[in-house]
Amino acid sequence: MVKQDFTITSYEVRDIRFPTSQHLDGSDAMNKDPDYSAAYVIFYTDDKQVEGHGMTFTCGRGTEVCCSAIDALAGKFINKKLSELIVDMRATHRICTGDSQLRWIGPEKGAIHLATAAVINAIWDLWAKAEGKPLWKLVVDLTPEQFVQAIDFRYITDAITPEEAIELLKQNEAGKAAREAEMREKGYPAYTTSAGWLGYSDDKVRRLCREAKEQGFTHFKQKVGSDKASDIRRAQLIREEIGDEGVLMMDANQVWDVKEAITWMEDLLQFKPHFIEEPTSPDDVLGHAAIRKALYPRTRVATGEHIQNRIIFKQLFQAEAIDFCQIDSCRVAGVNEVLSILLMARKFNIPVVPHAGGVGLCEYVQHLSLIDYICVSATTEGRILEFVDHLHEHFLDPVVMKHGRYMTPLAPGYSIQMKRESIEDYTFPEGKVHKELAASK
């Protein structure tokens, strides 16, 4: 039973957009002018002090599509008691993924899957608040059987079975308390992408690299793929700033064909990139495998930010197509599906290096890395969590960074609740910020 039970009485959906394209924050070879946005849902309960918040990350236009999809799903939870939902989180997950008509516009991918992430994450947020725990702690305190009961194993039992998953979790039970204590004391290691956006000037990149080093970061990511000569120049610049001891990662954001990825990276290997992220289409499992075969071990391949579901992750693992698994907190269908991917990554011995940044993704994914370390992988070797220093001020419980590490969040919930003022000001198109922007044009 849940510590406090609530009934969901209503919900609210908001299209929230931040005009980050004005300063080219988030710019890369594929996404040249993103406006970081959120399709945001709030579940209200019969206790006016307790709400479940969730969101899925978008880049401006199209957020309204995800909001419509959330509307199609959220109504299914009205008049549901939290205790009824959490007794079988796998069944709760299928309330969204199992709708036979809505499934037609997926299945389990695209806007309907992004919407499922927002809705399901809001239920987890509500559950964690009801228990008075941060989301990571709620999951850490589950038994292996309860952990596995949250997962839909349909389509992945050829990679991992529920029985195997329970056994993997039981193997790590003995050290959980020590790992939790370590994370509470030291936090989780991070790398920064804030210095590497493609639209930034060289001088700004130099300044941001120096600032990041002063803040304790040792791992840095560079966006590549738009112009090779520029990539080479920028890589040389970053390498000069971070030194040979600094770790440089590169991210092409899906812009290349397979052969192009290989030849382009051949010219960047001189800068010793730790990995190349999203070198080609996220749906191309065999393409990733071909790129990895050509470049390994001179560099490694990472992807996951746009991998649509657990099935594609399964195939990437089975095809030995990636060296790093980059889970995203709301590209797949929320906490439930992420847990399945963490377990498969553990079985295939692929380190989890999550995607973060955007708006709210750092707040979300810090919980998932803690779950991975404390419950699933039991190691931080080869694992590091992305950090981007944008838009945290809009959240009630923003991430806290010290010496290049995420400090473990302690407030109840999933850290995703936005300040009401931010929700109102940035709601598109009627919010104050958007009215002012329209008036200035």
PDB file of N, CA and C in Angstrom, residues 28-95:
ATOM      1  N   ASP A  28      22.903  22.485 -33.164  1.00  0.00           N
ATOM      2  CA  ASP A  28      23.793  21.431 -33.646  1.00  0.00           C
ATOM      3  C   ASP A  28      23.562  21.250 -35.144  1.00  0.00           C
ATOM      4  N   ALA A  29      24.202  20.232 -35.734  1.00  0.00           N
ATOM      5  CA  ALA A  29      24.161  20.077 -37.186  1.00  0.00           C
ATOM      6  C   ALA A  29      22.757  19.799 -37.715  1.00  0.00           C
ATOM      7  N   MET A  30      21.916  19.153 -36.930  1.00  0.00           N
ATOM      8  CA  MET A  30      20.564  18.825 -37.361  1.00  0.00           C
ATOM      9  C   MET A  30      19.538  19.831 -36.840  1.00  0.00           C
ATOM     10  N   ASN A  31      19.744  20.273 -35.601  1.00  0.00           N
ATOM     11  CA  ASN A  31      18.804  21.171 -34.940  1.00  0.00           C
ATOM     12  C   ASN A  31      19.454  22.554 -34.833  1.00  0.00           C
ATOM     13  N   LYS A  32      19.284  23.335 -35.865  1.00  0.00           N
ATOM     14  CA  LYS A  32      20.058  24.574 -35.989  1.00  0.00           C
ATOM     15  C   LYS A  32      19.512  25.721 -35.149  1.00  0.00           C
ATOM     16  N   ASP A  33      18.221  25.681 -34.820  1.00  0.00           N
ATOM     17  CA  ASP A  33      17.634  26.796 -34.074  1.00  0.00           C
ATOM     18  C   ASP A  33      16.518  26.306 -33.145  1.00  0.00           C
ATOM     19  N   PRO A  34      16.821  25.408 -32.211  1.00  0.00           N
ATOM     20  CA  PRO A  34      15.766  24.848 -31.370  1.00  0.00           C
ATOM     21  C   PRO A  34      15.253  25.846 -30.336  1.00  0.00           C
ATOM     22  N   ASP A  35      13.949  25.827 -30.119  1.00  0.00           N
ATOM     23  CA  ASP A  35      13.347  26.502 -28.978  1.00  0.00           C
ATOM     24  C   ASP A  35      12.982  25.414 -27.966  1.00  0.00           C
ATOM     25  N   TYR A  36      13.812  25.266 -26.941  1.00  0.00           N
ATOM     26  CA  TYR A  36      13.585  24.206 -25.955  1.00  0.00           C
ATOM     27  C   TYR A  36      12.174  24.323 -25.377  1.00  0.00           C
ATOM     28  N   SER A  37      11.448  23.230 -25.405  1.00  0.00           N
ATOM     29  CA  SER A  37      10.023  23.253 -25.069  1.00  0.00           C
ATOM     30  C   SER A  37       9.624  22.008 -24.306  1.00  0.00           C
ATOM     31  N   ALA A  38       8.416  22.069 -23.738  1.00  0.00           N
ATOM     32  CA  ALA A  38       7.887  20.939 -22.994  1.00  0.00           C
ATOM     33  C   ALA A  38       6.396  20.802 -23.237  1.00  0.00           C
ATOM     34  N   ALA A  39       5.959  19.599 -23.586  1.00  0.00           N
ATOM     35  CA  ALA A  39       4.547  19.250 -23.526  1.00  0.00           C
ATOM     36  C   ALA A  39       4.318  18.754 -22.104  1.00  0.00           C
ATOM     37  N   TYR A  40       3.596  19.520 -21.324  1.00  0.00           N
ATOM     38  CA  TYR A  40       3.601  19.416 -19.861  1.00  0.00           C
ATOM     39  C   TYR A  40       2.221  19.023 -19.350  1.00  0.00           C
ATOM     40  N   VAL A  41       2.185  18.077 -18.419  1.00  0.00           N
ATOM     41  CA  VAL A  41       0.912  17.623 -17.865  1.00  0.00           C
ATOM     42  C   VAL A  41       0.963  17.675 -16.340  1.00  0.00           C
ATOM     43  N   ILE A  42      -0.156  18.054 -15.758  1.00  0.00           N
ATOM     44  CA  ILE A  42      -0.313  18.044 -14.304  1.00  0.00           C
ATOM     45  C   ILE A  42      -1.552  17.230 -13.966  1.00  0.00           C
ATOM     46  N   PHE A  43      -1.391  16.233 -13.092  1.00  0.00           N
ATOM     47  CA  PHE A  43      -2.532  15.510 -12.544  1.00  0.00           C
ATOM     48  C   PHE A  43      -2.877  16.121 -11.184  1.00  0.00           C
ATOM     49  N   TYR A  44      -4.101  16.586 -11.063  1.00  0.00           N
ATOM     50  CA  TYR A  44      -4.589  17.107  -9.787  1.00  0.00           C
ATOM     51  C   TYR A  44      -5.311  15.996  -9.033  1.00  0.00           C
ATOM     52  N   THR A  45      -5.259  16.085  -7.709  1.00  0.00           N
ATOM     53  CA  THR A  45      -5.845  15.039  -6.868  1.00  0.00           C
ATOM     54  C   THR A  45      -6.847  15.639  -5.887  1.00  0.00           C
ATOM     55  N   ASP A  46      -7.458  14.767  -5.091  1.00  0.00           N
ATOM     56  CA  ASP A  46      -8.406  15.224  -4.079  1.00  0.00           C
ATOM     57  C   ASP A  46      -7.714  15.879  -2.894  1.00  0.00           C
ATOM     58  N   ASP A  47      -6.397  15.917  -2.901  1.00  0.00           N
ATOM     59  CA  ASP A  47      -5.622  16.703  -1.943  1.00  0.00           C
ATOM     60  C   ASP A  47      -4.981  17.842  -2.722  1.00  0.00           C
ATOM     61  N   LYS A  48      -5.408  19.057  -2.470  1.00  0.00           N
ATOM     62  CA  LYS A  48      -4.959  20.195  -3.273  1.00  0.00           C
ATOM     63  C   LYS A  48      -3.460  20.464  -3.127  1.00  0.00           C
ATOM     64  N   GLN A  49      -2.824  19.857  -2.148  1.00  0.00           N
ATOM     65  CA  GLN A  49      -1.388  20.059  -1.942  1.00  0.00           C
ATOM     66  C   GLN A  49      -0.528  19.067  -2.732  1.00  0.00           C
ATOM     67  N   VAL A  50      -1.153  18.081  -3.341  1.00  0.00           N
ATOM     68  CA  VAL A  50      -0.378  17.013  -3.994  1.00  0.00           C
ATOM     69  C   VAL A  50      -0.786  16.883  -5.461  1.00  0.00           C
ATOM     70  N   GLU A  51       0.183  17.050  -6.334  1.00  0.00           N
ATOM     71  CA  GLU A  51      -0.023  16.967  -7.783  1.00  0.00           C
ATOM     72  C   GLU A  51       1.057  16.075  -8.393  1.00  0.00           C
ATOM     73  N   GLY A  52       0.736  15.445  -9.496  1.00  0.00           N
ATOM     74  CA  GLY A  52       1.717  14.688 -10.274  1.00  0.00           C
ATOM     75  C   GLY A  52       2.085  15.453 -11.529  1.00  0.00           C
ATOM     76  N   HIS A  53       3.367  15.761 -11.695  1.00  0.00           N
ATOM     77  CA  HIS A  53       3.818  16.549 -12.848  1.00  0.00           C
ATOM     78  C   HIS A  53       4.667  15.670 -13.775  1.00  0.00           C
ATOM     79  N   GLY A  54       4.490  15.873 -15.070  1.00  0.00           N
ATOM     80  CA  GLY A  54       5.298  15.167 -16.065  1.00  0.00           C
ATOM     81  C   GLY A  54       5.419  16.011 -17.322  1.00  0.00           C
ATOM     82  N   MET A  55       6.423  15.707 -18.114  1.00  0.00           N
ATOM     83  CA  MET A  55       6.599  16.440 -19.371  1.00  0.00           C
ATOM     84  C   MET A  55       7.392  15.582 -20.343  1.00  0.00           C
ATOM     85  N   THR A  56       7.275  15.941 -21.603  1.00  0.00           N
ATOM     86  CA  THR A  56       8.164  15.374 -22.604  1.00  0.00           C
ATOM     87  C   THR A  56       8.832  16.532 -23.319  1.00  0.00           C
ATOM     88  N   PHE A  57      10.091  16.354 -23.675  1.00  0.00           N
ATOM     89  CA  PHE A  57      10.884  17.426 -24.254  1.00  0.00           C
ATOM     90  C   PHE A  57      10.634  17.535 -25.754  1.00  0.00           C
ATOM     91  N   THR A  58      10.484  18.785 -26.213  1.00  0.00           N
ATOM     92  CA  THR A  58      10.297  19.066 -27.633  1.00  0.00           C
ATOM     93  C   THR A  58      11.170  20.272 -28.001  1.00  0.00           C
ATOM     94  N   CYS A  59      11.119  20.687 -29.260  1.00  0.00           N
ATOM     95  CA  CYS A  59      12.010  21.760 -29.726  1.00  0.00           C
ATOM     96  C   CYS A  59      11.260  22.917 -30.373  1.00  0.00           C
ATOM     97  N   GLY A  60      10.036  23.193 -29.906  1.00  0.00           N
ATOM     98  CA  GLY A  60       9.277  24.308 -30.457  1.00  0.00           C
ATOM     99  C   GLY A  60       8.080  23.813 -31.243  1.00  0.00           C
ATOM    100  N   ARG A  61       8.059  24.062 -32.557  1.00  0.00           N
ATOM    101  CA  ARG A  61       6.946  23.586 -33.387  1.00  0.00           C
ATOM    102  C   ARG A  61       6.789  22.079 -33.231  1.00  0.00           C
ATOM    103  N   GLY A  62       5.570  21.630 -33.090  1.00  0.00           N
ATOM    104  CA  GLY A  62       5.296  20.216 -32.847  1.00  0.00           C
ATOM    105  C   GLY A  62       4.914  19.929 -31.413  1.00  0.00           C
ATOM    106  N   THR A  63       5.216  20.868 -30.507  1.00  0.00           N
ATOM    107  CA  THR A  63       4.826  20.667 -29.114  1.00  0.00           C
ATOM    108  C   THR A  63       3.317  20.524 -28.992  1.00  0.00           C
ATOM    109  N   GLU A  64       2.586  21.270 -29.835  1.00  0.00           N
ATOM    110  CA  GLU A  64       1.129  21.198 -29.799  1.00  0.00           C
ATOM    111  C   GLU A  64       0.626  19.807 -30.187  1.00  0.00           C
ATOM    112  N   VAL A  65       1.389  19.108 -31.036  1.00  0.00           N
ATOM    113  CA  VAL A  65       1.010  17.742 -31.421  1.00  0.00           C
ATOM    114  C   VAL A  65       1.128  16.814 -30.212  1.00  0.00           C
ATOM    115  N   CYS A  66       2.239  16.944 -29.477  1.00  0.00           N
ATOM    116  CA  CYS A  66       2.424  16.125 -28.271  1.00  0.00           C
ATOM    117  C   CYS A  66       1.382  16.458 -27.216  1.00  0.00           C
ATOM    118  N   CYS A  67       1.009  17.737 -27.108  1.00  0.00           N
ATOM    119  CA  CYS A  67      -0.022  18.120 -26.144  1.00  0.00           C
ATOM    120  C   CYS A  67      -1.360  17.466 -26.488  1.00  0.00           C
ATOM    121  N   SER A  68      -1.679  17.407 -27.765  1.00  0.00           N
ATOM    122  CA  SER A  68      -2.918  16.737 -28.188  1.00  0.00           C
ATOM    123  C   SER A  68      -2.879  15.254 -27.844  1.00  0.00           C
ATOM    124  N   ALA A  69      -1.710  14.650 -28.017  1.00  0.00           N
ATOM    125  CA  ALA A  69      -1.564  13.231 -27.683  1.00  0.00           C
ATOM    126  C   ALA A  69      -1.687  13.008 -26.172  1.00  0.00           C
ATOM    127  N   ILE A  70      -1.120  13.921 -25.380  1.00  0.00           N
ATOM    128  CA  ILE A  70      -1.279  13.821 -23.922  1.00  0.00           C
ATOM    129  C   ILE A  70      -2.755  13.909 -23.548  1.00  0.00           C
ATOM    130  N   ASP A  71      -3.471  14.834 -24.179  1.00  0.00           N
ATOM    131  CA  ASP A  71      -4.915  14.956 -23.935  1.00  0.00           C
ATOM    132  C   ASP A  71      -5.639  13.641 -24.199  1.00  0.00           C
ATOM    133  N   ALA A  72      -5.211  12.935 -25.234  1.00  0.00           N
ATOM    134  CA  ALA A  72      -5.857  11.667 -25.591  1.00  0.00           C
ATOM    135  C   ALA A  72      -5.614  10.581 -24.549  1.00  0.00           C
ATOM    136  N   LEU A  73      -4.527  10.711 -23.791  1.00  0.00           N
ATOM    137  CA  LEU A  73      -4.153   9.686 -22.818  1.00  0.00           C
ATOM    138  C   LEU A  73      -4.532  10.034 -21.386  1.00  0.00           C
ATOM    139  N   ALA A  74      -4.380  11.288 -21.014  1.00  0.00           N
ATOM    140  CA  ALA A  74      -4.492  11.658 -19.602  1.00  0.00           C
ATOM    141  C   ALA A  74      -5.883  11.418 -19.029  1.00  0.00           C
ATOM    142  N   GLY A  75      -6.895  11.575 -19.857  1.00  0.00           N
ATOM    143  CA  GLY A  75      -8.256  11.373 -19.374  1.00  0.00           C
ATOM    144  C   GLY A  75      -8.521   9.965 -18.864  1.00  0.00           C
ATOM    145  N   LYS A  76      -7.718   9.018 -19.305  1.00  0.00           N
ATOM    146  CA  LYS A  76      -7.882   7.634 -18.864  1.00  0.00           C
ATOM    147  C   LYS A  76      -7.619   7.463 -17.367  1.00  0.00           C
ATOM    148  N   PHE A  77      -6.961   8.451 -16.756  1.00  0.00           N
ATOM    149  CA  PHE A  77      -6.556   8.314 -15.361  1.00  0.00           C
ATOM    150  C   PHE A  77      -7.478   9.067 -14.399  1.00  0.00           C
ATOM    151  N   ILE A  78      -8.477   9.760 -14.918  1.00  0.00           N
ATOM    152  CA  ILE A  78      -9.406  10.482 -14.065  1.00  0.00           C
ATOM    153  C   ILE A  78     -10.215   9.490 -13.225  1.00  0.00           C
ATOM    154  N   ASN A  79     -10.346   9.827 -11.935  1.00  0.00           N
ATOM    155  CA  ASN A  79     -11.054   9.023 -10.926  1.00  0.00           C
ATOM    156  C   ASN A  79     -10.319   7.737 -10.555  1.00  0.00           C
ATOM    157  N   LYS A  80      -9.070   7.607 -10.996  1.00  0.00           N
ATOM    158  CA  LYS A  80      -8.257   6.463 -10.584  1.00  0.00           C
ATOM    159  C   LYS A  80      -7.585   6.780  -9.248  1.00  0.00           C
ATOM    160  N   LYS A  81      -7.578   5.814  -8.351  1.00  0.00           N
ATOM    161  CA  LYS A  81      -6.822   5.943  -7.105  1.00  0.00           C
ATOM    162  C   LYS A  81      -5.371   5.579  -7.357  1.00  0.00           C
ATOM    163  N   LEU A  82      -4.473   6.318  -6.721  1.00  0.00           N
ATOM    164  CA  LEU A  82      -3.052   6.016  -6.867  1.00  0.00           C
ATOM    165  C   LEU A  82      -2.764   4.577  -6.459  1.00  0.00           C
ATOM    166  N   SER A  83      -3.369   4.115  -5.382  1.00  0.00           N
ATOM    167  CA  SER A  83      -3.135   2.746  -4.907  1.00  0.00           C
ATOM    168  C   SER A  83      -3.513   1.713  -5.961  1.00  0.00           C
ATOM    169  N   GLU A  84      -4.535   1.996  -6.767  1.00  0.00           N
ATOM    170  CA  GLU A  84      -4.932   1.073  -7.828  1.00  0.00           C
ATOM    171  C   GLU A  84      -3.909   1.056  -8.956  1.00  0.00           C
ATOM    172  N   LEU A  85      -3.275   2.199  -9.202  1.00  0.00           N
ATOM    173  CA  LEU A  85      -2.325   2.306 -10.308  1.00  0.00           C
ATOM    174  C   LEU A  85      -0.984   1.662  -9.969  1.00  0.00           C
ATOM    175  N   ILE A  86      -0.524   1.837  -8.747  1.00  0.00           N
ATOM    176  CA  ILE A  86       0.834   1.376  -8.416  1.00  0.00           C
ATOM    177  C   ILE A  86       0.892  -0.102  -8.056  1.00  0.00           C
ATOM    178  N   VAL A  87      -0.233  -0.719  -7.823  1.00  0.00           N
ATOM    179  CA  VAL A  87      -0.206  -2.134  -7.476  1.00  0.00           C
ATOM    180  C   VAL A  87       0.312  -2.976  -8.639  1.00  0.00           C
ATOM    181  N   ASP A  88       0.155  -2.486  -9.856  1.00  0.00           N
ATOM    182  CA  ASP A  88       0.665  -3.179 -11.042  1.00  0.00           C
ATOM    183  C   ASP A  88       1.055  -2.114 -12.064  1.00  0.00           C
ATOM    184  N   MET A  89       2.291  -1.603 -11.955  1.00  0.00           N
ATOM    185  CA  MET A  89       2.727  -0.517 -12.835  1.00  0.00           C
ATOM    186  C   MET A  89       2.883  -0.965 -14.280  1.00  0.00           C
ATOM    187  N   ARG A  90       3.063  -2.255 -14.502  1.00  0.00           N
ATOM    188  CA  ARG A  90       3.087  -2.758 -15.882  1.00  0.00           C
ATOM    189  C   ARG A  90       1.712  -2.558 -16.524  1.00  0.00           C
ATOM    190  N   ALA A  91       0.651  -2.910 -15.799  1.00  0.00           N
ATOM    191  CA  ALA A  91      -0.704  -2.713 -16.302  1.00  0.00           C
ATOM    192  C   ALA A  91      -1.014  -1.228 -16.456  1.00  0.00           C
ATOM    193  N   THR A  92      -0.536  -0.414 -15.534  1.00  0.00           N
ATOM    194  CA  THR A  92      -0.739   1.034 -15.627  1.00  0.00           C
ATOM    195  C   THR A  92      -0.077   1.586 -16.884  1.00  0.00           C
ATOM    196  N   HIS A  93       1.121   1.108 -17.169  1.00  0.00           N
ATOM    197  CA  HIS A  93       1.830   1.519 -18.375  1.00  0.00           C
ATOM    198  C   HIS A  93       1.028   1.168 -19.626  1.00  0.00           C
ATOM    199  N   ARG A  94       0.409   0.008 -19.603  1.00  0.00           N
ATOM    200  CA  ARG A  94      -0.349  -0.449 -20.771  1.00  0.00           C
ATOM    201  C   ARG A  94      -1.673   0.275 -20.939  1.00  0.00           C
ATOM    202  N   ILE A  95      -2.104   1.034 -19.923  1.00  0.00           N
ATOM    203  CA  ILE A  95      -3.262   1.902 -20.123  1.00  0.00           C
ATOM    204  C   ILE A  95      -2.981   2.847 -21.288  1.00  0.00           C
TER     205      ILE A  95
END
